[in-house]
Amino acid sequence: MMLKNKRTPLESWQDSSVSPYIELKDVSKSYGSDLAIDNLSLSIYREEFFSLLGPSGCGKSTLLRVLAGFEKPSSGRVLLDGVDITHVPPFERPVNMMFQSYALFPHMTAEQNISYGLKQEGLPRDEIHYRVQEALELVQMSRFQRRKPHQLSGGQQQRIALARSLVKRPKLLLLDEPMAALDKKLREETQFELVSIQEEVGVTCLMVTHDQEEAMTMSTRMAVMDSGRIRQVATPSEIYEYPNSEYVAQFVGSINIFEGIVEEAGANHIKVFSEEAGSELYIDHSGEVPEGAQVKVAIRPEKVMMSQTPPDVEHNFTRGRVDDIAYFGDMSTYYIRLPSEKLVIATLPNLARLTERPITWEDEVYVFWRAENSIILTS
Ligand code: ADP
């Protein structure tokens, strides 16, 4: 999985001298007796590309609408650059939203769609012209400015919608599933373009997506949401490597989870006996877990190794039979059934190993992994 490597002097969230740019303080939003946002607090820093990730109905769009001002929180406050905007109407907020449907006016050309908001604001003609041309150039659509939306492809319409959002120079750009209407290949290209435009303009972005890879590739940080709450906020690599719960671990990529009981809790290691793994698991970091506690040990499929001969290791290995193999060209995923019936998933790159017989269906194999690659989960 590709992770974003931002060039910006970011990591402001680790710098206590930097104030958050956007702050949600104890925000709740209820619809009747339904709580769409449940006492949520979140800080986003200037120039971040922040993503909200979570299943349908977890409150992502509601949160976006609260920031845009289309919804009033039932309680709590929203601050932008230190100013309380909780009760500021949407059109007075320095915030712009790009909708999933793009919401372009069908009877207007690309150029008219982009200039519309500036005309509404009553800006001088020269200024409007300059800013619209600048925005068209930014999204590389100058050539298509006289076309109407139906004469543009999905990707081109998306760029016009983006230009229209940026031309007003918002302090915060809200993106609601911005790639949803694009096919897979175009979506991947557009993800990179959008990030490079965002970095060029320096606008702070908050994106809603249900696509974990999209969030992982594009974000400086992301929040994984569940039922109106945030389960974890961290960088994509932290979320992937150190999920704080089974929920988060399962949400980003696939993962093997073994239930077990803590046998030994040392200062720098934990030993867990797992009946379903059929072995003793050794984790080389300590958690706040007492001996006897029930825990889950998680290990990503790409960290699982396989061999037909016994591995030269003391812990973290077990034995099973290859139940299924899925071939993906550059890699294959193996499903190994343990005597406990538990399936272990291992993802291996398809390197040509001409000296060895390849592992295939029904083979008895050892699966093993390094202690530093396993994660202990207590919730
Ligand atoms: P997501 O964007 O994560 O799919 P939403 O923010 O759209 O989730 O919805 C969160 C919860 O709030 C859902 O249970 C949804 O049914 C409810 N909800 C959202 N908007 C409204 C509304 N206008 N009226 C009533 N319930 C709503």
Tab-separated table of C-alpha atoms and ligand atoms in Angstrom:
chain	number	residue	atom	x	y	z
A	1	MET	CA	0.000	0.000	0.000
A	2	MET	CA	1.340	3.399	-0.943
A	3	LEU	CA	1.530	5.968	1.781
A	4	LYS	CA	1.713	9.683	1.400
A	5	ASN	CA	5.044	11.285	1.929
A	6	LYS	CA	4.326	14.960	2.437
A	7	ARG	CA	6.932	17.544	1.720
A	8	THR	CA	5.352	20.293	3.807
A	9	PRO	CA	6.842	21.311	7.150
A	10	LEU	CA	3.850	19.712	8.683
A	11	GLU	CA	3.608	17.481	11.681
A	12	SER	CA	2.221	20.612	13.361
A	13	TRP	CA	0.119	18.271	15.442
A	14	GLN	CA	3.287	17.284	17.277
A	15	ASP	CA	4.331	20.868	17.890
A	16	SER	CA	2.685	22.287	20.999
A	17	SER	CA	3.513	25.865	19.958
A	18	VAL	CA	1.285	25.590	16.862
A	19	SER	CA	-2.439	26.233	17.348
A	20	PRO	CA	-4.954	24.125	15.485
A	21	TYR	CA	-6.533	25.726	12.424
A	22	ILE	CA	-9.851	23.984	12.732
A	23	GLU	CA	-11.173	22.903	16.081
A	24	LEU	CA	-14.273	20.941	16.876
A	25	LYS	CA	-14.945	21.075	20.585
A	26	ASP	CA	-17.354	18.545	22.091
A	27	VAL	CA	-19.576	18.672	19.022
A	28	SER	CA	-22.779	16.631	18.999
A	29	LYS	CA	-25.473	16.565	16.366
A	30	SER	CA	-28.693	14.706	16.862
A	31	TYR	CA	-31.593	14.121	14.523
A	32	GLY	CA	-34.500	13.425	16.848
A	33	SER	CA	-33.268	10.650	19.103
A	34	ASP	CA	-30.472	9.645	16.673
A	35	LEU	CA	-27.006	10.873	17.534
A	36	ALA	CA	-25.130	11.373	14.227
A	37	ILE	CA	-22.127	13.042	15.935
A	38	ASP	CA	-21.403	12.034	19.497
A	39	ASN	CA	-19.448	14.559	21.561
A	40	LEU	CA	-16.616	14.716	19.084
A	41	SER	CA	-13.455	16.808	19.436
A	42	LEU	CA	-10.919	17.143	16.653
A	43	SER	CA	-8.064	19.494	15.744
A	44	ILE	CA	-6.826	19.975	12.194
A	45	TYR	CA	-3.753	22.036	11.366
A	46	ARG	CA	-3.034	24.529	8.606
A	47	GLU	CA	-2.273	22.965	5.224
A	48	GLU	CA	-3.212	19.495	6.330
A	49	PHE	CA	-4.979	17.091	4.021
A	50	PHE	CA	-7.142	15.409	6.585
A	51	SER	CA	-9.482	12.503	5.841
A	52	LEU	CA	-12.518	11.170	7.610
A	53	LEU	CA	-12.799	7.459	7.041
A	54	GLY	CA	-15.555	5.175	8.202
A	55	PRO	CA	-18.478	3.019	7.130
A	56	SER	CA	-21.662	4.455	5.730
A	57	GLY	CA	-23.763	6.155	8.389
A	58	CYS	CA	-20.906	6.816	10.834
A	59	GLY	CA	-21.386	10.585	10.644
A	60	LYS	CA	-18.738	11.713	8.134
A	61	SER	CA	-21.031	13.831	5.957
A	62	THR	CA	-22.762	15.319	8.974
A	63	LEU	CA	-19.394	16.458	10.274
A	64	LEU	CA	-18.579	18.004	6.912
A	65	ARG	CA	-21.918	19.804	6.837
A	66	VAL	CA	-21.359	21.122	10.358
A	67	LEU	CA	-18.059	22.634	9.183
A	68	ALA	CA	-19.659	24.068	6.045
A	69	GLY	CA	-22.400	25.585	8.208
A	70	PHE	CA	-25.246	23.674	6.531
A	71	GLU	CA	-25.972	21.996	9.862
A	72	LYS	CA	-25.903	23.557	13.323
A	73	PRO	CA	-24.417	21.341	16.005
A	74	SER	CA	-26.846	20.401	18.772
A	75	SER	CA	-24.049	21.264	21.193
A	76	GLY	CA	-20.365	22.115	21.096
A	77	ARG	CA	-18.311	24.680	19.204
A	78	VAL	CA	-16.518	25.010	15.881
A	79	LEU	CA	-13.468	27.257	15.603
A	80	LEU	CA	-11.561	28.335	12.517
A	81	ASP	CA	-8.212	30.002	13.068
A	82	GLY	CA	-9.199	30.689	16.663
A	83	VAL	CA	-12.520	32.324	15.731
A	84	ASP	CA	-15.778	30.738	16.860
A	85	ILE	CA	-17.806	30.143	13.700
A	86	THR	CA	-20.454	27.888	15.239
A	87	HIS	CA	-23.207	30.371	14.438
A	88	VAL	CA	-21.774	31.949	11.281
A	89	PRO	CA	-23.991	31.212	8.229
A	90	PRO	CA	-22.438	29.094	5.435
A	91	PHE	CA	-22.000	31.916	2.910
A	92	GLU	CA	-20.047	34.006	5.413
A	93	ARG	CA	-17.580	31.228	6.227
A	94	PRO	CA	-14.203	31.113	4.463
A	95	VAL	CA	-15.039	27.521	3.683
A	96	ASN	CA	-15.935	25.877	0.409
A	97	MET	CA	-17.328	22.473	-0.312
A	98	MET	CA	-16.858	20.328	-3.387
A	99	PHE	CA	-19.769	17.949	-3.692
A	100	GLN	CA	-19.722	14.377	-4.880
A	101	SER	CA	-22.030	15.253	-7.764
A	102	TYR	CA	-19.861	18.332	-8.550
A	103	ALA	CA	-23.143	20.330	-8.778
A	104	LEU	CA	-22.044	22.183	-11.926
A	105	PHE	CA	-24.658	24.349	-13.646
A	106	PRO	CA	-25.499	22.412	-16.848
A	107	HIS	CA	-26.369	25.454	-18.962
A	108	MET	CA	-23.148	27.317	-18.154
A	109	THR	CA	-19.701	26.874	-19.664
A	110	ALA	CA	-16.797	25.734	-17.523
A	111	GLU	CA	-15.561	29.308	-17.299
A	112	GLN	CA	-19.015	30.622	-16.288
A	113	ASN	CA	-19.341	27.899	-13.675
A	114	ILE	CA	-16.030	28.925	-12.139
A	115	SER	CA	-16.717	32.679	-12.259
A	116	TYR	CA	-20.254	32.387	-10.871
A	117	GLY	CA	-19.329	32.655	-7.197
A	118	LEU	CA	-16.992	35.591	-7.776
A	119	LYS	CA	-19.698	37.482	-9.695
A	120	GLN	CA	-22.080	36.867	-6.810
A	121	GLU	CA	-19.518	38.462	-4.545
A	122	GLY	CA	-19.426	41.467	-6.880
A	123	LEU	CA	-15.692	41.387	-7.555
A	124	PRO	CA	-14.348	43.663	-10.327
A	125	ARG	CA	-14.374	42.116	-13.825
A	126	ASP	CA	-10.600	42.155	-14.247
A	127	GLU	CA	-10.098	40.434	-10.943
A	128	ILE	CA	-12.671	37.778	-11.840
A	129	HIS	CA	-11.032	37.173	-15.213
A	130	TYR	CA	-7.589	36.876	-13.700
A	131	ARG	CA	-8.670	34.508	-10.966
A	132	VAL	CA	-10.740	32.284	-13.245
A	133	GLN	CA	-7.873	31.943	-15.729
A	134	GLU	CA	-5.511	31.151	-12.879
A	135	ALA	CA	-7.869	28.475	-11.551
A	136	LEU	CA	-8.326	26.973	-15.031
A	137	GLU	CA	-4.560	26.763	-15.427
A	138	LEU	CA	-4.160	25.194	-12.024
A	139	VAL	CA	-6.429	22.301	-12.989
A	140	GLN	CA	-5.084	22.259	-16.572
A	141	MET	CA	-8.457	22.995	-18.118
A	142	SER	CA	-7.828	26.300	-19.925
A	143	ARG	CA	-8.447	24.616	-23.293
A	144	PHE	CA	-11.912	23.498	-22.255
A	145	GLN	CA	-13.207	26.688	-20.699
A	146	ARG	CA	-15.952	27.218	-23.284
A	147	ARG	CA	-17.389	23.736	-22.949
A	148	LYS	CA	-20.516	22.940	-21.033
A	149	PRO	CA	-20.500	20.126	-18.454
A	150	HIS	CA	-22.115	17.565	-20.811
A	151	GLN	CA	-19.233	18.143	-23.259
A	152	LEU	CA	-16.698	17.182	-20.600
A	153	SER	CA	-15.635	13.777	-19.260
A	154	GLY	CA	-16.171	12.861	-15.618
A	155	GLY	CA	-12.560	13.641	-14.779
A	156	GLN	CA	-12.762	17.021	-16.529
A	157	GLN	CA	-15.977	17.921	-14.723
A	158	GLN	CA	-14.258	17.052	-11.474
A	159	ARG	CA	-11.436	19.471	-12.287
A	160	ILE	CA	-13.890	22.253	-13.087
A	161	ALA	CA	-15.670	21.621	-9.797
A	162	LEU	CA	-12.308	21.795	-8.050
A	163	ALA	CA	-11.399	25.046	-9.825
A	164	ARG	CA	-14.762	26.491	-8.844
A	165	SER	CA	-14.115	25.585	-5.212
A	166	LEU	CA	-10.603	27.005	-5.203
A	167	VAL	CA	-11.283	30.225	-7.102
A	168	LYS	CA	-12.871	31.731	-4.015
A	169	ARG	CA	-9.621	31.067	-2.159
A	170	PRO	CA	-11.218	29.355	0.790
A	171	LYS	CA	-9.259	28.789	3.967
A	172	LEU	CA	-10.791	25.361	4.244
A	173	LEU	CA	-11.833	23.112	1.397
A	174	LEU	CA	-14.285	20.347	2.176
A	175	LEU	CA	-14.288	17.401	-0.192
A	176	ASP	CA	-17.183	14.974	-0.119
A	177	GLU	CA	-16.088	11.721	-1.792
A	178	PRO	CA	-14.362	13.738	-4.538
A	179	MET	CA	-13.392	10.693	-6.635
A	180	ALA	CA	-16.609	8.716	-6.272
A	181	ALA	CA	-17.722	9.249	-9.865
A	182	LEU	CA	-14.381	8.362	-11.465
A	183	ASP	CA	-13.258	4.935	-12.621
A	184	LYS	CA	-10.391	3.231	-10.818
A	185	LYS	CA	-7.493	4.293	-13.036
A	186	LEU	CA	-8.604	7.893	-13.325
A	187	ARG	CA	-9.267	7.960	-9.615
A	188	GLU	CA	-5.689	7.025	-8.838
A	189	GLU	CA	-4.281	9.674	-11.183
A	190	THR	CA	-6.661	12.266	-9.808
A	191	GLN	CA	-5.654	11.492	-6.226
A	192	PHE	CA	-2.082	12.513	-6.984
A	193	GLU	CA	-3.143	15.580	-8.937
A	194	LEU	CA	-5.459	16.736	-6.215
A	195	VAL	CA	-2.742	16.418	-3.600
A	196	SER	CA	-0.215	18.309	-5.713
A	197	ILE	CA	-2.737	21.095	-6.378
A	198	GLN	CA	-3.549	21.229	-2.676
A	199	GLU	CA	0.148	21.507	-1.839
A	200	GLU	CA	0.633	24.225	-4.462
A	201	VAL	CA	-2.304	26.288	-3.214
A	202	GLY	CA	-1.663	25.497	0.438
A	203	VAL	CA	-5.337	25.194	1.280
A	204	THR	CA	-6.327	23.079	4.274
A	205	CYS	CA	-8.464	20.155	3.143
A	206	LEU	CA	-10.887	17.892	4.887
A	207	MET	CA	-12.019	14.948	2.799
A	208	VAL	CA	-14.723	12.409	3.421
A	209	THR	CA	-14.172	9.012	1.927
A	210	HIS	CA	-15.146	5.424	2.529
A	211	ASP	CA	-12.168	4.224	0.484
A	212	GLN	CA	-9.348	3.348	2.852
A	213	GLU	CA	-6.681	3.300	0.159
A	214	GLU	CA	-7.686	6.760	-0.959
A	215	ALA	CA	-7.440	8.068	2.594
A	216	MET	CA	-4.092	6.330	3.073
A	217	THR	CA	-2.574	7.702	-0.132
A	218	MET	CA	-3.726	11.271	0.158
A	219	SER	CA	-3.807	12.237	3.796
A	220	THR	CA	-1.403	13.855	6.196
A	221	ARG	CA	-3.586	12.417	8.936
A	222	MET	CA	-6.871	10.629	9.089
A	223	ALA	CA	-9.614	9.882	11.557
A	224	VAL	CA	-11.302	6.485	11.606
A	225	MET	CA	-14.918	6.994	12.675
A	226	ASP	CA	-17.527	4.681	14.144
A	227	SER	CA	-21.083	5.639	15.152
A	228	GLY	CA	-20.502	9.390	15.432
A	229	ARG	CA	-17.209	9.023	17.277
A	230	ILE	CA	-13.567	8.996	16.375
A	231	ARG	CA	-11.796	5.729	17.131
A	232	GLN	CA	-8.290	6.879	16.165
A	233	VAL	CA	-6.598	9.938	14.676
A	234	ALA	CA	-3.102	9.439	13.286
A	235	THR	CA	-0.977	9.471	10.156
A	236	PRO	CA	-1.818	6.776	7.589
A	237	SER	CA	1.266	4.753	8.474
A	238	GLU	CA	0.554	4.927	12.203
A	239	ILE	CA	-3.029	3.833	11.624
A	240	TYR	CA	-1.813	0.935	9.523
A	241	GLU	CA	1.113	-0.163	11.656
A	242	TYR	CA	-0.259	0.674	15.095
A	243	PRO	CA	-4.048	0.521	15.059
A	244	ASN	CA	-5.421	1.119	18.543
A	245	SER	CA	-8.270	-1.362	18.276
A	246	GLU	CA	-9.552	-4.309	16.326
A	247	TYR	CA	-12.090	-2.010	14.677
A	248	VAL	CA	-9.389	0.278	13.258
A	249	ALA	CA	-7.121	-2.659	12.372
A	250	GLN	CA	-9.906	-4.330	10.383
A	251	PHE	CA	-10.908	-1.099	8.709
A	252	VAL	CA	-7.574	-0.390	7.042
A	253	GLY	CA	-6.410	-3.379	5.056
A	254	SER	CA	-6.762	-7.000	6.040
A	255	ILE	CA	-5.203	-8.397	9.174
A	256	ASN	CA	-4.829	-11.714	11.012
A	257	ILE	CA	-6.067	-11.654	14.584
A	258	PHE	CA	-5.349	-14.365	17.148
A	259	GLU	CA	-7.109	-14.387	20.466
A	260	GLY	CA	-5.059	-15.441	23.449
A	261	ILE	CA	-4.179	-15.035	27.100
A	262	VAL	CA	-1.182	-13.133	28.440
A	263	GLU	CA	1.201	-15.651	29.988
A	264	GLU	CA	4.023	-13.309	30.748
A	265	ALA	CA	4.072	-9.493	30.785
A	266	GLY	CA	7.646	-8.252	30.876
A	267	ALA	CA	9.034	-4.729	30.676
A	268	ASN	CA	9.838	-5.104	26.982
A	269	HIS	CA	7.883	-8.091	25.851
A	270	ILE	CA	4.642	-9.997	26.199
A	271	LYS	CA	4.059	-13.726	25.783
A	272	VAL	CA	0.606	-14.800	24.795
A	273	PHE	CA	-0.704	-18.324	24.547
A	274	SER	CA	-3.164	-18.615	21.715
A	275	GLU	CA	-5.143	-21.780	21.350
A	276	GLU	CA	-6.417	-20.850	17.926
A	277	ALA	CA	-2.880	-20.175	16.698
A	278	GLY	CA	-1.785	-23.391	18.397
A	279	SER	CA	1.332	-21.718	19.691
A	280	GLU	CA	2.957	-19.223	21.946
A	281	LEU	CA	3.136	-15.717	20.533
A	282	TYR	CA	5.892	-13.362	21.496
A	283	ILE	CA	5.504	-9.616	21.116
A	284	ASP	CA	8.624	-7.546	21.601
A	285	HIS	CA	6.968	-4.503	23.080
A	286	SER	CA	4.969	-4.222	26.221
A	287	GLY	CA	1.438	-2.968	26.529
A	288	GLU	CA	-0.482	-2.061	29.622
A	289	VAL	CA	-1.661	-5.617	29.920
A	290	PRO	CA	-1.521	-7.774	33.044
A	291	GLU	CA	-0.810	-11.484	33.072
A	292	GLY	CA	-3.949	-13.513	32.561
A	293	ALA	CA	-5.600	-10.806	30.458
A	294	GLN	CA	-7.408	-11.741	27.272
A	295	VAL	CA	-5.878	-9.972	24.300
A	296	LYS	CA	-5.750	-10.129	20.554
A	297	VAL	CA	-2.519	-10.327	18.640
A	298	ALA	CA	-2.691	-8.856	15.155
A	299	ILE	CA	-0.372	-9.393	12.242
A	300	ARG	CA	-0.654	-7.981	8.716
A	301	PRO	CA	-0.702	-10.570	5.885
A	302	GLU	CA	2.381	-9.122	4.202
A	303	LYS	CA	4.352	-9.678	7.409
A	304	VAL	CA	3.536	-13.394	7.493
A	305	MET	CA	6.219	-15.664	6.010
A	306	MET	CA	5.800	-19.242	4.809
A	307	SER	CA	8.077	-22.192	4.363
A	308	GLN	CA	7.843	-25.916	3.789
A	309	THR	CA	10.704	-26.652	6.154
A	310	PRO	CA	10.613	-25.719	9.842
A	311	PRO	CA	11.725	-22.128	10.349
A	312	ASP	CA	14.638	-21.527	12.673
A	313	VAL	CA	12.608	-19.569	15.228
A	314	GLU	CA	11.431	-20.079	18.800
A	315	HIS	CA	8.120	-18.257	18.777
A	316	ASN	CA	5.518	-16.904	16.433
A	317	PHE	CA	5.220	-19.884	14.171
A	318	THR	CA	2.532	-22.399	13.512
A	319	ARG	CA	1.627	-24.974	10.945
A	320	GLY	CA	-1.292	-25.405	8.588
A	321	ARG	CA	-2.434	-26.436	5.158
A	322	VAL	CA	-2.878	-24.211	2.120
A	323	ASP	CA	-6.613	-23.904	1.654
A	324	ASP	CA	-6.725	-21.385	-1.156
A	325	ILE	CA	-4.503	-19.105	-3.225
A	326	ALA	CA	-5.545	-15.899	-4.940
A	327	TYR	CA	-3.232	-14.709	-7.687
A	328	PHE	CA	-2.911	-10.950	-8.253
A	329	GLY	CA	-0.063	-10.826	-10.762
A	330	ASP	CA	2.541	-9.069	-8.676
A	331	MET	CA	1.576	-10.942	-5.529
A	332	SER	CA	-0.451	-13.858	-4.268
A	333	THR	CA	-2.569	-14.240	-1.185
A	334	TYR	CA	-2.453	-17.590	0.585
A	335	TYR	CA	-5.144	-18.798	2.946
A	336	ILE	CA	-3.680	-21.301	5.376
A	337	ARG	CA	-5.983	-23.372	7.552
A	338	LEU	CA	-4.628	-24.215	11.000
A	339	PRO	CA	-5.665	-27.349	12.937
A	340	SER	CA	-7.988	-25.059	14.973
A	341	GLU	CA	-9.773	-24.236	11.648
A	342	LYS	CA	-8.527	-20.662	11.933
A	343	LEU	CA	-7.517	-19.207	8.546
A	344	VAL	CA	-4.254	-17.292	8.342
A	345	ILE	CA	-3.793	-14.904	5.430
A	346	ALA	CA	-0.307	-14.429	3.988
A	347	THR	CA	0.496	-12.114	1.096
A	348	LEU	CA	3.678	-12.850	-0.805
A	349	PRO	CA	5.273	-11.072	-3.743
A	350	ASN	CA	5.456	-13.276	-6.840
A	351	LEU	CA	9.191	-13.409	-7.234
A	352	ALA	CA	10.518	-16.165	-9.428
A	353	ARG	CA	12.042	-18.727	-7.128
A	354	LEU	CA	13.299	-21.238	-9.590
A	355	THR	CA	15.241	-23.295	-7.096
A	356	GLU	CA	12.266	-24.060	-4.902
A	357	ARG	CA	9.061	-25.857	-5.675
A	358	PRO	CA	6.357	-23.237	-5.316
A	359	ILE	CA	3.933	-23.647	-2.442
A	360	THR	CA	0.586	-24.790	-3.735
A	361	TRP	CA	-2.893	-25.990	-2.704
A	362	GLU	CA	-3.022	-28.635	0.037
A	363	ASP	CA	0.650	-28.181	0.936
A	364	GLU	CA	1.525	-28.395	4.609
A	365	VAL	CA	3.377	-25.196	5.463
A	366	TYR	CA	4.845	-23.351	8.389
A	367	VAL	CA	3.733	-19.786	8.855
A	368	PHE	CA	5.815	-17.444	10.971
A	369	TRP	CA	6.532	-13.783	11.558
A	370	ARG	CA	8.860	-11.501	13.405
A	371	ALA	CA	7.992	-10.396	16.933
A	372	GLU	CA	8.313	-6.711	16.025
A	373	ASN	CA	5.622	-7.087	13.373
A	374	SER	CA	2.840	-8.153	15.663
A	375	ILE	CA	0.524	-5.738	17.412
A	376	ILE	CA	-1.255	-6.294	20.679
A	377	LEU	CA	-4.865	-5.158	20.757
A	378	THR	CA	-6.860	-4.823	23.932
A	379	SER	CA	-10.068	-3.400	22.489
B	1	ADP	P1	-21.902	9.059	6.551
B	1	ADP	O1	-21.587	10.288	5.808
B	1	ADP	O2	-20.760	8.564	7.381
B	1	ADP	O3	-22.459	7.966	5.685
B	1	ADP	P2	-24.029	10.605	7.727
B	1	ADP	O4	-23.333	11.745	8.359
B	1	ADP	O5	-24.674	10.852	6.410
B	1	ADP	O6	-23.037	9.368	7.631
B	1	ADP	O7	-25.153	10.056	8.721
B	1	ADP	C1	-24.923	9.803	10.108
B	1	ADP	C2	-26.231	9.390	10.755
B	1	ADP	O8	-27.131	10.482	10.796
B	1	ADP	C3	-26.982	8.281	10.009
B	1	ADP	O9	-27.568	7.449	10.965
B	1	ADP	C4	-28.019	9.041	9.218
B	1	ADP	O10	-29.136	8.241	8.986
B	1	ADP	C5	-28.333	10.216	10.122
B	1	ADP	N1	-28.724	11.417	9.350
B	1	ADP	C6	-27.925	12.116	8.530
B	1	ADP	N2	-28.581	13.180	8.021
B	1	ADP	C7	-29.824	13.156	8.545
B	1	ADP	C8	-30.994	13.981	8.421
B	1	ADP	N3	-30.986	15.066	7.660
B	1	ADP	N4	-32.089	13.618	9.123
B	1	ADP	C9	-32.084	12.523	9.920
B	1	ADP	N5	-31.042	11.719	10.083
B	1	ADP	C10	-29.918	12.003	9.407
